[in-house]
Amino acid sequence: SSAETLTFWDAQKWVMRRTMVVPSPCSSLLVDPTTDLLFSGGNDGDIYSWNIPQCLTSKGKEGSYFMRLRGHTDIVTDLAALPLMAAVISTSMDTRARLWDAETGLVRKEFVGHRKGILS
């Protein structure tokens, strides 16, 4: 990702499949190993959920995200999947980590107490 784009590559042929415009520059990415979802953490503090097959087959430059997870107030620095819990955990420069329900996009738990932004 660069600027406000997200690029999909064919890992076997090493060729670009598609580049699409996204709402905010991506600061972190996560492919959920149990679904066809890609999560991108934005510089705007939001997390966007993308359906990978739909992204690869849709036309036009604009990407259409599946779900938007809102709660962080600064750059999302890292994302991790918790498949057994159907959850995603995020860290941010806003000094908080959040546990999200991957299906509804709701915050299950907020972890507070850090004095500085969390890098990973």
Short mmCIF file of C-alpha atoms in Angstrom, two decimals:
data_model
loop_
_atom_site.label_atom_id
_atom_site.label_comp_id
_atom_site.label_asym_id
_atom_site.label_seq_id
_atom_site.Cartn_x
_atom_site.Cartn_y
_atom_site.Cartn_z
CA SER A 1 0.00 0.00 0.00
CA SER A 2 1.10 3.53 -0.69
CA ALA A 3 -0.74 6.81 -0.48
CA GLU A 4 -4.41 5.85 -0.52
CA THR A 5 -4.19 2.65 -2.54
CA LEU A 6 -4.22 -1.06 -1.84
CA THR A 7 -2.58 -3.40 -4.36
CA PHE A 8 -3.30 -7.10 -4.79
CA TRP A 9 -0.58 -9.35 -6.24
CA ASP A 10 -0.60 -12.86 -7.70
CA ALA A 11 1.90 -14.61 -5.41
CA GLN A 12 2.59 -17.42 -7.90
CA LYS A 13 3.14 -15.31 -11.01
CA TRP A 14 4.51 -12.22 -9.25
CA VAL A 15 2.20 -9.91 -11.19
CA MET A 16 -0.10 -7.15 -10.01
CA ARG A 17 -3.76 -8.19 -10.02
CA ARG A 18 -5.45 -4.94 -9.03
CA THR A 19 -4.86 -1.60 -7.39
CA MET A 20 -7.77 0.20 -5.77
CA VAL A 21 -8.29 3.48 -3.98
CA VAL A 22 -9.02 3.19 -0.25
CA PRO A 23 -10.43 5.72 2.27
CA SER A 24 -7.17 6.15 4.21
CA PRO A 25 -3.52 5.21 3.69
CA CYS A 26 -2.88 1.72 5.11
CA SER A 27 -0.57 1.48 8.10
CA SER A 28 -1.17 -2.24 8.82
CA LEU A 29 -2.64 -5.27 7.03
CA LEU A 30 -4.05 -8.62 8.11
CA VAL A 31 -5.37 -11.54 6.06
CA ASP A 32 -7.69 -13.59 8.25
CA PRO A 33 -6.62 -17.23 7.74
CA THR A 34 -10.14 -18.59 8.24
CA THR A 35 -12.07 -16.27 5.92
CA ASP A 36 -11.65 -14.39 2.66
CA LEU A 37 -11.29 -11.13 4.55
CA LEU A 38 -8.46 -8.62 4.51
CA PHE A 39 -8.29 -6.04 7.29
CA SER A 40 -6.45 -2.77 6.73
CA GLY A 41 -5.59 -0.42 9.56
CA GLY A 42 -5.73 3.18 8.46
CA ASN A 43 -3.85 6.34 9.26
CA ASP A 44 -7.30 7.73 10.14
CA GLY A 45 -7.61 5.31 13.10
CA ASP A 46 -10.24 3.14 11.41
CA ILE A 47 -9.99 -0.50 10.37
CA TYR A 48 -11.51 -1.55 7.08
CA SER A 49 -12.61 -5.10 6.28
CA TRP A 50 -12.42 -6.17 2.63
CA ASN A 51 -13.80 -9.28 0.92
CA ILE A 52 -10.79 -10.39 -1.14
CA PRO A 53 -12.64 -12.23 -3.98
CA GLN A 54 -15.00 -9.28 -4.37
CA CYS A 55 -12.08 -6.83 -4.49
CA LEU A 56 -10.40 -8.87 -7.21
CA THR A 57 -13.47 -9.09 -9.42
CA SER A 58 -15.00 -5.64 -8.98
CA LYS A 59 -14.47 -2.99 -11.63
CA GLY A 60 -13.36 0.59 -11.17
CA LYS A 61 -10.67 2.23 -9.08
CA GLU A 62 -12.66 2.65 -5.88
CA GLY A 63 -12.55 -0.20 -3.39
CA SER A 64 -15.72 -1.08 -1.53
CA TYR A 65 -15.06 -2.13 2.03
CA PHE A 66 -17.23 -4.74 3.69
CA MET A 67 -17.17 -3.23 7.18
CA ARG A 68 -15.60 -0.26 8.99
CA LEU A 69 -14.42 -0.67 12.57
CA ARG A 70 -14.27 2.66 14.38
CA GLY A 71 -12.80 3.42 17.77
CA HIS A 72 -9.12 4.31 17.54
CA THR A 73 -8.25 8.01 17.42
CA ASP A 74 -4.78 7.68 15.87
CA ILE A 75 -2.87 5.49 13.39
CA VAL A 76 -3.60 1.74 13.63
CA THR A 77 -0.13 0.23 13.97
CA ASP A 78 -0.76 -3.53 14.00
CA LEU A 79 -3.48 -6.13 13.49
CA ALA A 80 -3.65 -9.80 14.48
CA ALA A 81 -6.27 -12.49 13.90
CA LEU A 82 -7.68 -14.63 16.69
CA PRO A 83 -9.53 -17.23 14.57
CA LEU A 84 -10.80 -19.38 17.44
CA MET A 85 -12.53 -16.33 18.89
CA ALA A 86 -13.65 -14.92 15.49
CA ALA A 87 -11.84 -11.76 16.55
CA VAL A 88 -9.22 -9.25 15.49
CA ILE A 89 -6.95 -7.37 17.87
CA SER A 90 -5.58 -3.95 16.97
CA THR A 91 -2.97 -1.62 18.41
CA SER A 92 -2.71 2.10 17.85
CA MET A 93 -0.68 5.20 18.53
CA ASP A 94 -3.66 6.35 20.65
CA THR A 95 -2.17 4.19 23.49
CA ARG A 96 -4.92 1.58 23.30
CA ALA A 97 -5.38 -1.96 22.04
CA ARG A 98 -8.81 -3.22 21.09
CA LEU A 99 -10.33 -6.66 20.66
CA TRP A 100 -12.94 -6.60 17.88
CA ASP A 101 -15.64 -9.06 16.93
CA ALA A 102 -14.63 -9.94 13.35
CA GLU A 103 -18.23 -10.64 12.30
CA THR A 104 -20.03 -7.59 13.75
CA GLY A 105 -17.21 -5.04 13.96
CA LEU A 106 -18.07 -4.24 17.58
CA VAL A 107 -15.42 -3.73 20.26
CA ARG A 108 -15.38 -6.65 22.69
CA LYS A 109 -12.71 -5.21 24.98
CA GLU A 110 -10.50 -2.14 25.16
CA PHE A 111 -7.07 -2.45 26.77
CA VAL A 112 -5.90 0.78 28.42
CA GLY A 113 -2.89 1.72 30.52
CA HIS A 114 -0.11 2.32 28.04
CA ARG A 115 1.51 5.75 28.36
CA LYS A 116 2.72 5.91 24.76
CA GLY A 117 1.47 4.66 21.41
CA ILE A 118 1.60 0.89 20.88
CA LEU A 119 3.69 -0.13 17.90
CA SER A 120 2.96 -3.86 17.90
#
